[in-house]
PDB file of C-alpha atoms and ligand atoms in Angstrom:
ATOM      1  CA  UNK A   1      -0.101   0.009  -0.070  1.00 62.00           C
ATOM      2  CA  UNK A   2       1.502   3.410  -0.934  1.00 73.00           C
ATOM      3  CA  UNK A   3       1.991   5.859   1.796  1.00 92.00           C
ATOM      4  CA  UNK A   4      -0.917   8.172   1.216  1.00 98.00           C
ATOM      5  CA  UNK A   5      -1.391  11.041   3.446  1.00 98.00           C
ATOM      6  CA  UNK A   6      -4.472  13.343   4.163  1.00 98.00           C
ATOM      7  CA  UNK A   7      -3.993  17.422   5.018  1.00 98.00           C
ATOM      8  CA  UNK A   8      -6.699  20.183   5.142  1.00 98.00           C
ATOM      9  CA  UNK A   9      -5.381  23.222   3.169  1.00 98.00           C
ATOM     10  CA  UNK A  10      -5.655  26.667   4.285  1.00 98.00           C
ATOM     11  CA  UNK A  11      -6.833  29.541   1.907  1.00 98.00           C
ATOM     12  CA  UNK A  12      -3.220  30.134   0.753  1.00 98.00           C
ATOM     13  CA  UNK A  13      -2.285  26.587   0.770  1.00 98.00           C
ATOM     14  CA  UNK A  14      -4.957  26.290  -1.761  1.00 98.00           C
ATOM     15  CA  UNK A  15      -4.000  29.032  -3.971  1.00 98.00           C
ATOM     16  CA  UNK A  16      -0.525  27.605  -4.011  1.00 98.00           C
ATOM     17  CA  UNK A  17      -1.718  24.012  -4.942  1.00 98.00           C
ATOM     18  CA  UNK A  18      -4.332  25.720  -7.549  1.00 98.00           C
ATOM     19  CA  UNK A  19      -2.651  24.100 -10.570  1.00 98.00           C
ATOM     20  CA  UNK A  20      -2.772  20.689  -9.096  1.00 98.00           C
ATOM     21  CA  UNK A  21      -5.997  21.200  -7.929  1.00 98.00           C
ATOM     22  CA  UNK A  22      -7.591  22.352 -11.190  1.00 98.00           C
ATOM     23  CA  UNK A  23      -5.868  19.405 -12.948  1.00 98.00           C
ATOM     24  CA  UNK A  24      -7.503  16.779 -10.544  1.00 98.00           C
ATOM     25  CA  UNK A  25     -10.863  18.535 -11.379  1.00 98.00           C
ATOM     26  CA  UNK A  26     -10.426  18.722 -15.233  1.00 98.00           C
ATOM     27  CA  UNK A  27      -9.401  14.979 -15.283  1.00 98.00           C
ATOM     28  CA  UNK A  28     -12.654  14.092 -13.318  1.00 98.00           C
ATOM     29  CA  UNK A  29     -15.086  16.100 -15.538  1.00 98.00           C
ATOM     30  CA  UNK A  30     -13.263  15.608 -18.791  1.00 98.00           C
ATOM     31  CA  UNK A  31     -13.411  11.884 -17.737  1.00 98.00           C
ATOM     32  CA  UNK A  32     -16.909  12.352 -17.351  1.00 98.00           C
ATOM     33  CA  UNK A  33     -17.870  12.794 -13.712  1.00 98.00           C
ATOM     34  CA  UNK A  34     -20.999  14.759 -12.761  1.00 97.00           C
ATOM     35  CA  UNK A  35     -19.615  17.373 -10.280  1.00 98.00           C
ATOM     36  CA  UNK A  36     -21.273  20.516 -11.574  1.00 97.00           C
ATOM     37  CA  UNK A  37     -19.419  21.072 -14.879  1.00 98.00           C
ATOM     38  CA  UNK A  38     -19.798  20.489 -18.413  1.00 98.00           C
ATOM     39  CA  UNK A  39     -16.791  19.105 -20.602  1.00 98.00           C
ATOM     40  CA  UNK A  40     -14.735  20.361 -22.062  1.00 98.00           C
ATOM     41  CA  UNK A  41     -13.826  21.888 -18.688  1.00 98.00           C
ATOM     42  CA  UNK A  42     -10.543  24.155 -19.443  1.00 98.00           C
ATOM     43  CA  UNK A  43      -7.621  24.534 -16.837  1.00 98.00           C
ATOM     44  CA  UNK A  44      -8.425  28.117 -16.296  1.00 98.00           C
ATOM     45  CA  UNK A  45     -12.051  27.368 -15.527  1.00 98.00           C
ATOM     46  CA  UNK A  46     -11.141  24.890 -13.234  1.00 98.00           C
ATOM     47  CA  UNK A  47      -8.358  27.571 -11.669  1.00 98.00           C
ATOM     48  CA  UNK A  48     -11.096  29.906 -11.141  1.00 98.00           C
ATOM     49  CA  UNK A  49     -13.393  27.479  -9.194  1.00 98.00           C
ATOM     50  CA  UNK A  50     -10.338  26.741  -6.821  1.00 99.00           C
ATOM     51  CA  UNK A  51      -9.879  30.454  -6.363  1.00 98.00           C
ATOM     52  CA  UNK A  52     -13.481  30.815  -5.287  1.00 98.00           C
ATOM     53  CA  UNK A  53     -12.878  27.910  -2.947  1.00 99.00           C
ATOM     54  CA  UNK A  54      -9.876  29.287  -1.343  1.00 99.00           C
ATOM     55  CA  UNK A  55     -11.922  32.308  -0.616  1.00 98.00           C
ATOM     56  CA  UNK A  56     -14.302  30.425   0.718  1.00 98.00           C
ATOM     57  CA  UNK A  57     -11.967  28.571   3.351  1.00 98.00           C
ATOM     58  CA  UNK A  58     -10.737  32.009   4.267  1.00 98.00           C
ATOM     59  CA  UNK A  59     -14.427  32.689   5.371  1.00 98.00           C
ATOM     60  CA  UNK A  60     -14.426  29.592   7.208  1.00 98.00           C
ATOM     61  CA  UNK A  61     -17.609  28.061   5.401  1.00 98.00           C
ATOM     62  CA  UNK A  62     -15.551  25.061   4.446  1.00 98.00           C
ATOM     63  CA  UNK A  63     -12.965  22.480   5.098  1.00 98.00           C
ATOM     64  CA  UNK A  64     -10.803  21.098   2.057  1.00 99.00           C
ATOM     65  CA  UNK A  65      -9.126  18.030   2.343  1.00 99.00           C
ATOM     66  CA  UNK A  66      -6.313  16.860  -0.064  1.00 99.00           C
ATOM     67  CA  UNK A  67      -4.716  13.201  -0.302  1.00 98.00           C
ATOM     68  CA  UNK A  68      -1.016  13.260  -1.151  1.00 98.00           C
ATOM     69  CA  UNK A  69       0.801  10.366  -2.691  1.00 97.00           C
ATOM     70  CA  UNK A  70       4.429   9.305  -1.527  1.00 94.00           C
ATOM     71  CA  UNK A  71       5.925  11.748  -3.956  1.00 95.00           C
ATOM     72  CA  UNK A  72       3.895  14.431  -2.199  1.00 95.00           C
ATOM     73  CA  UNK A  73       1.774  14.943  -5.148  1.00 97.00           C
ATOM     74  CA  UNK A  74      -1.812  15.523  -4.974  1.00 98.00           C
ATOM     75  CA  UNK A  75      -3.930  12.646  -5.868  1.00 98.00           C
ATOM     76  CA  UNK A  76      -7.467  13.341  -4.364  1.00 98.00           C
ATOM     77  CA  UNK A  77      -9.572  16.119  -2.684  1.00 99.00           C
ATOM     78  CA  UNK A  78     -13.116  16.489  -0.870  1.00 99.00           C
ATOM     79  CA  UNK A  79     -14.808  19.233   0.746  1.00 99.00           C
ATOM     80  CA  UNK A  80     -16.516  19.762   4.069  1.00 99.00           C
ATOM     81  CA  UNK A  81     -19.329  22.487   3.562  1.00 98.00           C
ATOM     82  CA  UNK A  82     -20.433  23.648   7.506  1.00 98.00           C
ATOM     83  CA  UNK A  83     -21.941  26.987   6.113  1.00 97.00           C
ATOM     84  CA  UNK A  84     -25.267  26.176   6.936  1.00 98.00           C
ATOM     85  CA  UNK A  85     -28.451  27.796   7.878  1.00 98.00           C
ATOM     86  CA  UNK A  86     -28.816  28.880  11.792  1.00 98.00           C
ATOM     87  CA  UNK A  87     -31.242  25.828  12.342  1.00 98.00           C
ATOM     88  CA  UNK A  88     -28.968  23.106  11.174  1.00 98.00           C
ATOM     89  CA  UNK A  89     -25.653  23.770  13.406  1.00 98.00           C
ATOM     90  CA  UNK A  90     -25.226  20.076  13.725  1.00 98.00           C
ATOM     91  CA  UNK A  91     -25.194  19.521   9.923  1.00 98.00           C
ATOM     92  CA  UNK A  92     -22.828  19.696   7.015  1.00 98.00           C
ATOM     93  CA  UNK A  93     -22.477  18.896   3.193  1.00 98.00           C
ATOM     94  CA  UNK A  94     -20.059  16.882   1.575  1.00 98.00           C
ATOM     95  CA  UNK A  95     -19.116  18.312  -2.027  1.00 98.00           C
ATOM     96  CA  UNK A  96     -16.270  17.444  -4.667  1.00 98.00           C
ATOM     97  CA  UNK A  97     -14.899  14.099  -3.979  1.00 98.00           C
ATOM     98  CA  UNK A  98     -12.704  13.818  -6.645  1.00 99.00           C
ATOM     99  CA  UNK A  99      -9.748  11.371  -6.872  1.00 98.00           C
ATOM    100  CA  UNK A 100      -7.467  11.841 -10.056  1.00 98.00           C
ATOM    101  CA  UNK A 101      -8.127   8.584 -12.835  1.00 98.00           C
ATOM    102  CA  UNK A 102      -4.444   7.395 -12.313  1.00 97.00           C
ATOM    103  CA  UNK A 103      -4.986   7.037  -8.728  1.00 98.00           C
ATOM    104  CA  UNK A 104      -8.163   5.310  -8.212  1.00 98.00           C
ATOM    105  CA  UNK A 105      -9.359   2.044  -6.562  1.00 98.00           C
ATOM    106  CA  UNK A 106      -6.128   2.366  -4.044  1.00 98.00           C
ATOM    107  CA  UNK A 107      -8.187   3.794  -1.015  1.00 98.00           C
ATOM    108  CA  UNK A 108      -7.709   7.339  -1.570  1.00 98.00           C
ATOM    109  CA  UNK A 109     -11.363   8.350  -1.569  1.00 98.00           C
ATOM    110  CA  UNK A 110     -12.153   6.122   1.756  1.00 98.00           C
ATOM    111  CA  UNK A 111      -9.262   8.195   3.486  1.00 98.00           C
ATOM    112  CA  UNK A 112     -10.446  11.231   2.499  1.00 98.00           C
ATOM    113  CA  UNK A 113     -13.949  10.253   3.726  1.00 99.00           C
ATOM    114  CA  UNK A 114     -12.497   8.689   6.876  1.00 98.00           C
ATOM    115  CA  UNK A 115     -10.846  11.850   7.454  1.00 98.00           C
ATOM    116  CA  UNK A 116     -13.931  14.260   6.601  1.00 99.00           C
ATOM    117  CA  UNK A 117     -15.755  12.316   9.005  1.00 98.00           C
ATOM    118  CA  UNK A 118     -13.099  12.784  11.760  1.00 98.00           C
ATOM    119  CA  UNK A 119     -13.172  16.867  10.846  1.00 98.00           C
ATOM    120  CA  UNK A 120     -16.946  16.945  10.917  1.00 98.00           C
ATOM    121  CA  UNK A 121     -16.804  15.272  14.647  1.00 98.00           C
ATOM    122  CA  UNK A 122     -14.413  17.701  15.671  1.00 98.00           C
ATOM    123  CA  UNK A 123     -16.668  20.370  14.819  1.00 97.00           C
ATOM    124  CA  UNK A 124     -19.602  18.909  16.546  1.00 98.00           C
ATOM    125  CA  UNK A 125     -21.400  17.757  13.361  1.00 98.00           C
ATOM    126  CA  UNK A 126     -23.719  14.841  13.447  1.00 98.00           C
ATOM    127  CA  UNK A 127     -25.398  14.613  10.356  1.00 98.00           C
ATOM    128  CA  UNK A 128     -23.801  14.717   7.113  1.00 99.00           C
ATOM    129  CA  UNK A 129     -25.342  14.938   3.467  1.00 98.00           C
ATOM    130  CA  UNK A 130     -24.504  14.529   0.006  1.00 98.00           C
ATOM    131  CA  UNK A 131     -25.761  13.414  -3.656  1.00 98.00           C
ATOM    132  CA  UNK A 132     -24.317  11.942  -6.561  1.00 98.00           C
ATOM    133  CA  UNK A 133     -25.121  10.919  -9.920  1.00 98.00           C
ATOM    134  CA  UNK A 134     -27.418   7.904 -10.094  1.00 98.00           C
ATOM    135  CA  UNK A 135     -25.847   4.947 -11.164  1.00 98.00           C
ATOM    136  CA  UNK A 136     -22.398   6.253 -11.484  1.00 98.00           C
ATOM    137  CA  UNK A 137     -19.056   4.838  -9.636  1.00 98.00           C
ATOM    138  CA  UNK A 138     -19.506   7.283  -6.811  1.00 98.00           C
ATOM    139  CA  UNK A 139     -22.738   5.905  -5.835  1.00 98.00           C
ATOM    140  CA  UNK A 140     -21.285   1.916  -5.156  1.00 98.00           C
ATOM    141  CA  UNK A 141     -18.493   3.941  -3.683  1.00 98.00           C
ATOM    142  CA  UNK A 142     -20.740   5.831  -1.060  1.00 98.00           C
ATOM    143  CA  UNK A 143     -22.979   2.657  -0.202  1.00 98.00           C
ATOM    144  CA  UNK A 144     -19.277   0.538   0.490  1.00 98.00           C
ATOM    145  CA  UNK A 145     -18.392   3.596   2.804  1.00 98.00           C
ATOM    146  CA  UNK A 146     -21.722   3.101   4.620  1.00 98.00           C
ATOM    147  CA  UNK A 147     -23.872   5.787   3.666  1.00 98.00           C
ATOM    148  CA  UNK A 148     -27.542   5.620   3.776  1.00 98.00           C
ATOM    149  CA  UNK A 149     -29.655   6.237   0.368  1.00 98.00           C
ATOM    150  CA  UNK A 150     -32.261   8.700   1.326  1.00 98.00           C
ATOM    151  CA  UNK A 151     -33.714   8.658  -2.232  1.00 98.00           C
ATOM    152  CA  UNK A 152     -33.573   9.510  -6.000  1.00 98.00           C
ATOM    153  CA  UNK A 153     -34.445  12.758  -7.937  1.00 98.00           C
ATOM    154  CA  UNK A 154     -34.964  11.992 -11.491  1.00 98.00           C
ATOM    155  CA  UNK A 155     -33.783  14.278 -14.428  1.00 98.00           C
ATOM    156  CA  UNK A 156     -31.807  16.605 -11.843  1.00 98.00           C
ATOM    157  CA  UNK A 157     -28.664  17.398 -13.669  1.00 98.00           C
ATOM    158  CA  UNK A 158     -26.916  16.835 -17.034  1.00 98.00           C
ATOM    159  CA  UNK A 159     -23.919  14.716 -17.052  1.00 98.00           C
ATOM    160  CA  UNK A 160     -20.769  16.796 -18.463  1.00 98.00           C
ATOM    161  CA  UNK A 161     -21.641  15.261 -21.692  1.00 98.00           C
ATOM    162  CA  UNK A 162     -25.286  16.600 -22.080  1.00 98.00           C
ATOM    163  CA  UNK A 163     -27.072  13.447 -21.231  1.00 98.00           C
ATOM    164  CA  UNK A 164     -29.347  13.673 -18.292  1.00 98.00           C
ATOM    165  CA  UNK A 165     -29.113  12.257 -15.150  1.00 98.00           C
ATOM    166  CA  UNK A 166     -31.089  11.726 -11.904  1.00 98.00           C
ATOM    167  CA  UNK A 167     -29.367  12.192  -8.400  1.00 98.00           C
ATOM    168  CA  UNK A 168     -29.056   9.838  -5.217  1.00 98.00           C
ATOM    169  CA  UNK A 169     -29.399  11.588  -1.935  1.00 98.00           C
ATOM    170  CA  UNK A 170     -27.216  10.272   0.597  1.00 99.00           C
ATOM    171  CA  UNK A 171     -26.588  10.899   4.389  1.00 99.00           C
ATOM    172  CA  UNK A 172     -24.815   9.316   7.512  1.00 98.00           C
ATOM    173  CA  UNK A 173     -25.107   9.936  11.190  1.00 98.00           C
ATOM    174  CA  UNK A 174     -22.122  10.580  12.771  1.00 98.00           C
TER     175      UNK A 174
HETATM  176  C1  COA B   1     -15.863   7.848  -7.067  1.00 50.69           C
HETATM  177  C2  COA B   1     -14.292   7.856  -6.421  1.00 50.69           C
HETATM  178  C3  COA B   1     -14.334   9.026  -5.399  1.00 50.69           C
HETATM  179  C4  COA B   1     -13.922   6.738  -6.018  1.00 50.69           C
HETATM  180  O1  COA B   1     -12.161   7.160  -5.345  1.00 50.69           O
HETATM  181  P1  COA B   1     -11.029   5.807  -5.461  1.00 50.69           P
HETATM  182  O2  COA B   1     -10.237   6.581  -4.345  1.00 50.69           O
HETATM  183  O3  COA B   1     -10.734   5.043  -6.612  1.00 50.69           O
HETATM  184  O4  COA B   1     -12.132   4.998  -4.197  1.00 50.69           O
HETATM  185  P2  COA B   1     -11.291   3.928  -3.155  1.00 50.69           P
HETATM  186  O5  COA B   1     -10.369   3.275  -3.838  1.00 50.69           O
HETATM  187  O6  COA B   1     -11.356   4.491  -2.061  1.00 50.69           O
HETATM  188  O7  COA B   1     -12.820   2.876  -3.272  1.00 50.69           O
HETATM  189  C5  COA B   1     -13.241   2.115  -2.017  1.00 50.69           C
HETATM  190  C6  COA B   1     -14.134   1.105  -2.692  1.00 50.69           C
HETATM  191  O8  COA B   1     -15.143   2.082  -2.919  1.00 50.69           O
HETATM  192  C7  COA B   1     -16.030   1.109  -4.061  1.00 50.69           C
HETATM  193  N1  COA B   1     -15.835   1.735  -5.474  1.00 50.69           N
HETATM  194  C8  COA B   1     -14.857   3.114  -5.569  1.00 50.69           C
HETATM  195  N2  COA B   1     -15.408   3.306  -6.959  1.00 50.69           N
HETATM  196  C9  COA B   1     -15.980   2.212  -7.590  1.00 50.69           C
HETATM  197  C10 COA B   1     -16.416   2.341  -9.133  1.00 50.69           C
HETATM  198  N3  COA B   1     -16.068   3.428  -9.846  1.00 50.69           N
HETATM  199  N4  COA B   1     -17.229   1.514  -9.206  1.00 50.69           N
HETATM  200  C11 COA B   1     -17.876   0.847  -8.231  1.00 50.69           C
HETATM  201  N5  COA B   1     -17.508   0.817  -7.017  1.00 50.69           N
HETATM  202  C12 COA B   1     -16.381   1.757  -6.581  1.00 50.69           C
HETATM  203  C13 COA B   1     -15.289  -0.133  -4.213  1.00 50.69           C
HETATM  204  O9  COA B   1     -15.972  -1.086  -3.569  1.00 50.69           O
HETATM  205  C14 COA B   1     -13.714   0.298  -3.399  1.00 50.69           C
HETATM  206  O10 COA B   1     -13.365  -0.748  -3.173  1.00 50.69           O
HETATM  207  P3  COA B   1     -12.346  -1.914  -4.282  1.00 50.69           P
HETATM  208  O11 COA B   1     -11.669  -1.117  -5.011  1.00 50.69           O
HETATM  209  O12 COA B   1     -11.499  -2.767  -2.880  1.00 50.69           O
HETATM  210  O13 COA B   1     -13.400  -2.663  -4.939  1.00 50.69           O
HETATM  211  C15 COA B   1     -13.459   8.115  -7.896  1.00 50.69           C
HETATM  212  O14 COA B   1     -13.915   7.086  -8.867  1.00 50.69           O
HETATM  213  C16 COA B   1     -13.716   9.631  -8.441  1.00 50.69           C
HETATM  214  O15 COA B   1     -13.185  10.464  -8.354  1.00 50.69           O
HETATM  215  N6  COA B   1     -14.640  10.005  -9.607  1.00 50.69           N
HETATM  216  C17 COA B   1     -15.071  11.000 -10.249  1.00 50.69           C
HETATM  217  C18 COA B   1     -15.678  11.946  -9.166  1.00 50.69           C
HETATM  218  C19 COA B   1     -16.602  11.424  -8.937  1.00 50.69           C
HETATM  219  O16 COA B   1     -17.828  11.159  -9.410  1.00 50.69           O
HETATM  220  N7  COA B   1     -16.963  12.265  -7.501  1.00 50.69           N
HETATM  221  C20 COA B   1     -18.251  12.041  -6.736  1.00 50.69           C
HETATM  222  C21 COA B   1     -18.690  13.555  -6.643  1.00 50.69           C
HETATM  223  S1  COA B   1     -20.260  13.576  -5.265  1.00 50.69           S
END
C-alpha cells in the first residue's frame, strides 16, 4: 500500500496548489464525472473555481482536504461545507470528492472520507448529507463507505456530455 497522507489546506495553501487541484477537477470532469461542470472543462476555468473555494475557506465556510501520494503529489480532494442555516448547526454537506483517474481504486477516497468524518466530528457535526449521479461509480463508493441512501431525484442534472441524469441523495449520522 503506497504511503498516502491526508491534509487540510488553508486559503493560502489552496492558492499555491491551485494548478494541481485544477488538474484533478479537469481530469474528473473530462473523464465524465458529474460534479457541476460540463465538458470540456479548461484548466483556467477550473483554476477560477479553486480560487473561489480558497476564498470560501478563508471565510471559514468549508474545509478542503487533500490526499498526497508518496511523492507529495496531490491525488484527490474532498470538501466539508459547514456554512449552513442557523437551524442546522449540527449538519454539514460533502462536496467535490475527486480522485485523479491515475490514482483510483487504491483507497484514496476512503481515506479522504474517513478524515472528513473526523473533521466533522471535531466540529460537533452529527449529520452529513451529499448527492451523487445515480448509477455512477461514486454511488457504489458511498454505499460501500456506509452511507444511507435517502432516495433518487430523476432528471436532476446533466452529465458533462449533456446526457440527463438523476441524483441519489445520501446521509450519514456520525
Ligand atoms: C468515486 C471516486 C471518488 C472513488 O475514488 P477511489 O479512490 O477510486 O475509491 P476507493 O479506492 O477508496 O474505493 C473504495 C471502494 O469503493 C468502491 N468503489 C470505488 N470506486 C468505484 C467504482 N467506480 N465503481 C464501483 N465501486 C467503486 C469499491 O468497493 C472500492 O473498493 P475496491 O477497490 O476494493 O473494490 C472516484 O472514482 C472519482 O473521483 N470519481 C469521479 C468524481 C466523482 O464522481 N466524485 C463523486 C462526486 S459526488
